[in-house]
Short mmCIF file of C-alpha atoms in Angstrom, two decimals:
data_model
loop_
_atom_site.label_atom_id
_atom_site.label_comp_id
_atom_site.label_asym_id
_atom_site.label_seq_id
_atom_site.Cartn_x
_atom_site.Cartn_y
_atom_site.Cartn_z
CA LYS A 1 -12.11 2.13 11.17
CA ASP A 2 -8.96 3.91 11.44
CA VAL A 3 -7.62 4.64 14.82
CA GLN A 4 -4.07 5.70 16.25
CA LYS A 5 -3.72 3.39 19.05
CA GLU A 6 -1.04 3.46 21.62
CA ARG A 7 1.91 1.34 20.53
CA GLU A 8 1.98 -2.10 22.11
CA PRO A 9 5.12 -2.78 24.20
CA HIS A 10 7.78 -4.81 22.37
CA VAL A 11 8.32 -7.98 24.61
CA TYR A 12 11.92 -9.08 24.25
CA LEU A 13 11.75 -12.90 24.00
CA SER A 14 14.46 -15.31 24.83
CA LYS A 15 15.96 -17.47 22.23
CA GLU A 16 14.15 -20.56 23.58
CA GLU A 17 10.78 -18.54 23.59
CA VAL A 18 11.25 -17.47 19.99
CA LYS A 19 12.10 -21.09 19.13
CA GLU A 20 8.75 -22.25 20.70
CA LYS A 21 6.83 -19.41 19.08
CA ILE A 22 8.31 -20.38 15.69
CA GLN A 23 7.57 -24.00 16.12
CA SER A 24 3.92 -23.02 17.09
CA TYR A 25 3.68 -20.80 14.12
CA ASN A 26 4.92 -23.17 11.56
CA SER A 27 2.48 -25.77 12.84
CA SER A 28 -0.33 -23.34 11.92
CA VAL A 29 0.86 -22.43 8.43
CA THR A 30 -1.26 -23.40 5.58
CA ASP A 31 0.65 -21.70 2.65
CA LYS A 32 4.14 -23.12 3.28
CA LEU A 33 5.39 -19.57 4.27
CA LYS A 34 7.20 -20.72 7.31
CA MET A 35 9.74 -19.13 9.50
CA THR A 36 13.36 -20.29 9.96
CA LEU A 37 15.37 -19.75 13.13
CA ASN A 38 19.06 -19.15 12.58
CA ALA A 39 21.91 -20.05 15.04
CA ASN A 40 22.59 -16.56 15.85
CA GLY A 41 18.97 -16.00 17.11
CA ILE A 42 17.76 -14.13 14.14
CA TYR A 43 14.77 -15.47 12.37
CA THR A 44 13.35 -15.05 8.80
CA GLY A 45 10.07 -15.48 7.32
CA PHE A 46 7.43 -13.96 4.95
CA ILE A 47 4.85 -11.21 5.31
CA LYS A 48 2.18 -10.26 2.93
CA VAL A 49 1.56 -6.45 2.40
CA GLN A 50 -1.53 -5.22 0.70
CA LEU A 51 -1.22 -1.96 -1.32
CA GLU A 52 -3.96 0.64 -0.78
CA LEU A 53 -2.50 3.63 -2.76
CA CYS A 54 -4.73 6.52 -3.82
CA ARG A 55 -2.09 8.55 -5.66
CA PRO A 56 -0.14 7.45 -8.68
CA ILE A 57 3.28 5.85 -8.29
CA THR A 58 6.47 6.56 -10.62
CA VAL A 59 7.82 3.41 -12.19
CA GLN A 60 11.27 3.06 -13.65
CA SER A 61 11.47 1.55 -17.27
CA SER A 62 13.94 -1.30 -17.79
CA GLN A 63 16.34 1.13 -19.38
CA SER A 64 16.47 3.47 -16.33
CA GLN A 65 16.55 0.83 -13.50
CA GLY A 66 19.67 1.31 -11.22
CA ARG A 67 20.00 5.01 -12.10
CA CYS A 68 19.90 7.40 -9.22
CA ALA A 69 18.88 10.60 -11.33
CA PRO A 70 15.40 11.04 -12.60
CA SER A 71 14.91 10.31 -16.28
CA ASN A 72 12.25 10.54 -18.92
CA GLN A 73 12.14 6.72 -18.76
CA GLU A 74 9.81 6.79 -15.87
CA THR A 75 6.17 6.51 -15.93
CA ALA A 76 3.36 7.48 -13.62
CA PHE A 77 0.31 5.27 -13.11
CA TYR A 78 -2.19 3.78 -10.50
CA LEU A 79 -1.55 0.42 -8.90
CA PRO A 80 -4.71 -1.77 -8.76
CA ASP A 81 -6.17 -1.39 -5.33
CA GLY A 82 -5.80 -4.31 -3.08
CA CYS A 83 -2.78 -5.73 -4.79
CA VAL A 84 -0.98 -8.09 -2.44
CA ASN A 85 2.73 -8.77 -2.38
CA THR A 86 4.90 -11.21 -0.42
CA LEU A 87 8.26 -10.18 1.06
CA HIS A 88 10.96 -12.42 2.62
CA ILE A 89 12.44 -10.45 5.61
CA SER A 90 14.23 -11.10 8.67
CA SER A 91 13.53 -10.17 12.33
CA THR A 92 15.94 -7.47 12.14
CA ASN A 93 14.37 -5.53 9.38
CA THR A 94 12.54 -2.47 10.27
CA VAL A 95 9.34 -1.04 8.80
CA ARG A 96 11.38 1.61 6.92
CA GLU A 97 13.51 -1.23 5.27
CA VAL A 98 10.41 -3.09 4.45
CA ILE A 99 8.79 -0.21 2.65
CA GLU A 100 12.09 0.24 0.78
CA ALA A 101 12.12 -3.40 -0.16
CA LEU A 102 8.62 -3.39 -1.41
CA LEU A 103 9.15 -0.32 -3.58
CA LYS A 104 12.30 -1.69 -4.98
CA LYS A 105 10.47 -4.97 -5.84
CA PHE A 106 8.02 -3.03 -8.04
CA PHE A 107 10.75 -0.78 -9.40
CA VAL A 108 8.97 2.33 -7.96
CA ALA A 109 11.05 5.54 -8.11
CA ASP A 110 9.23 7.53 -5.57
CA ASN A 111 10.83 8.60 -2.39
CA PRO A 112 10.02 5.90 0.50
CA ALA A 113 9.24 8.76 2.81
CA LYS A 114 6.06 9.23 1.00
CA PHE A 115 4.71 5.96 2.27
CA ALA A 116 3.75 4.44 5.53
CA LEU A 117 3.13 0.79 6.71
CA TYR A 118 0.03 0.08 8.70
CA LYS A 119 -0.93 -2.93 10.62
CA ARG A 120 -4.80 -3.98 10.47
CA CYS A 121 -6.05 -5.99 13.44
CA HIS A 122 -9.54 -7.68 13.93
CA LYS A 123 -10.81 -7.40 17.49
CA GLU A 124 -14.18 -7.99 18.70
CA ASP A 125 -15.79 -7.80 15.34
CA GLN A 126 -14.15 -4.55 14.68
CA VAL A 127 -11.11 -3.59 12.36
CA TYR A 128 -8.58 -1.34 13.65
CA THR A 129 -5.75 0.23 11.48
CA CYS A 130 -2.63 1.67 13.05
CA LYS A 131 0.33 3.33 11.37
CA LEU A 132 3.63 1.63 12.50
CA SER A 133 6.65 3.54 13.48
CA ASP A 134 9.78 3.28 11.29
CA ARG A 135 11.67 1.37 13.92
CA GLU A 136 9.11 -1.31 14.56
CA HIS A 137 9.88 -4.94 13.16
CA PRO A 138 7.00 -6.52 11.08
CA LEU A 139 8.21 -10.07 11.34
CA TYR A 140 8.09 -9.89 15.10
CA LEU A 141 4.55 -8.66 14.86
CA ARG A 142 3.63 -11.43 12.43
CA LEU A 143 5.27 -13.95 14.91
CA VAL A 144 3.38 -12.79 17.90
CA ALA A 145 0.10 -12.59 15.94
CA GLY A 146 0.31 -15.86 14.32
CA PRO A 147 0.00 -16.78 10.55
CA LYS A 148 -3.65 -15.83 10.14
CA THR A 149 -4.08 -12.57 8.16
CA GLU A 150 -7.48 -12.20 9.76
CA MET A 151 -5.79 -11.50 13.07
CA LEU A 152 -3.18 -9.17 11.73
CA SER A 153 -2.40 -8.01 8.21
CA PHE A 154 -0.04 -5.22 6.79
CA VAL A 155 -1.17 -2.40 4.42
CA LEU A 156 0.97 0.08 2.53
CA ARG A 157 -0.56 3.53 2.14
CA GLU A 158 0.72 7.12 1.42
CA HIS A 159 1.00 9.32 4.42
CA GLU A 160 -2.05 11.37 5.17
CA THR A 161 -2.52 14.61 3.31
CA GLY A 162 -1.43 16.73 6.06
CA GLU A 163 1.68 14.45 6.48
CA VAL A 164 2.86 14.33 2.96
CA MET A 165 6.43 15.53 2.31
CA TRP A 166 5.76 17.40 -0.88
CA GLU A 167 9.51 18.27 -1.14
CA ALA A 168 10.07 14.54 -1.66
CA PHE A 169 8.30 14.74 -5.00
CA SER A 170 10.64 15.49 -7.97
CA ILE A 171 9.43 17.93 -10.85
CA PRO A 172 9.00 15.17 -13.30
CA GLU A 173 6.65 13.23 -10.92
CA LEU A 174 4.52 16.32 -10.23
CA GLN A 175 4.28 16.91 -13.96
CA ASN A 176 3.14 13.28 -14.37
CA PHE A 177 0.65 13.67 -11.76
CA LEU A 178 -0.74 16.87 -13.51
CA ARG A 179 -0.80 14.91 -16.87
CA ILE A 180 -2.84 12.11 -15.27
CA LEU A 181 -5.31 14.68 -13.52
CA ASP A 182 -5.84 16.42 -16.96
CA LYS A 183 -6.76 13.04 -18.53
CA GLU A 184 -9.08 12.14 -15.84
CA GLU A 185 -10.60 15.61 -16.01
CA ASN A 186 -10.94 15.32 -19.77
CA ASP A 187 -12.54 11.75 -19.63
CA GLN A 188 -15.10 12.88 -17.08
CA LEU A 189 -15.99 15.95 -19.30
CA GLN A 190 -16.48 13.58 -22.39
CA VAL A 191 -18.74 11.31 -20.02
CA LEU A 192 -20.75 14.33 -19.02
CA LYS A 193 -20.99 15.64 -22.60
CA SER A 194 -22.25 12.24 -23.84
CA ARG A 195 -24.74 12.04 -21.03
CA TYR A 196 -26.28 15.44 -21.72
CA ALA A 197 -26.37 14.89 -25.50
CA ALA A 198 -28.41 11.64 -24.96
CA TYR A 199 -30.77 13.67 -22.58
CA ARG A 200 -30.97 16.47 -25.15
CA GLY A 201 -31.81 13.82 -27.90
CA LYS A 202 -34.67 12.38 -25.74
CA LEU A 203 -36.17 15.75 -25.05
CA GLU A 204 -36.16 16.72 -28.67
CA GLU A 205 -37.79 13.57 -29.63
CA ALA A 206 -40.34 13.90 -27.02
CA LEU A 207 -41.01 17.46 -28.16
CA ARG A 208 -41.47 16.36 -31.74
CA GLY A 209 -44.12 14.01 -30.56
CA VAL A 210 -45.99 16.58 -28.67
CA LEU A 211 -45.81 19.26 -31.42
CA LYS A 212 -46.63 16.90 -34.21
CA PRO A 213 -49.86 17.82 -35.86
CA GLY A 214 -52.54 15.45 -34.99
#
């Protein structure tokens, strides 16, 4: 169930409160992904982000990585649904920075503005999904919720159809999308042709049985 809930107020914690929460968090961690508090009050830790992307992404090849301009060394394809990636971030990192880091880790050439980070919460036997604003801090949300992903998890999705910034797509990207759609359409057409050819064969076989002289 997806809902746009009101943003939970960000509670500013003292350094001592942060230290206590991190100690409590680390005592509950089961996967060794603990948080570390630095002397300047900034803490670092890990978050896991599940990818739920409906549209294909554009990935740079090894030859074109590091270039800013689009090239023909980019390939568009669908990521497996439910893929989970772990990021090491700090308490100062914003949602927008997390999205950019995640795309960079996968060598994704798409504009980060096409994507949004959601938090998924489990409350009273229901699942609530809420889009995070670009200025929120995921590691703070992780610290407050605790390490259990059943209580809070992060999901990367595209913006809703009405929110898509189509101007963020390059011409090569759009052309790649069209090629993928053409291929999917052709694959579906071949499946339908094969299915109806099988039906036709069975009908003709049945007719021959009926019309066969007794």
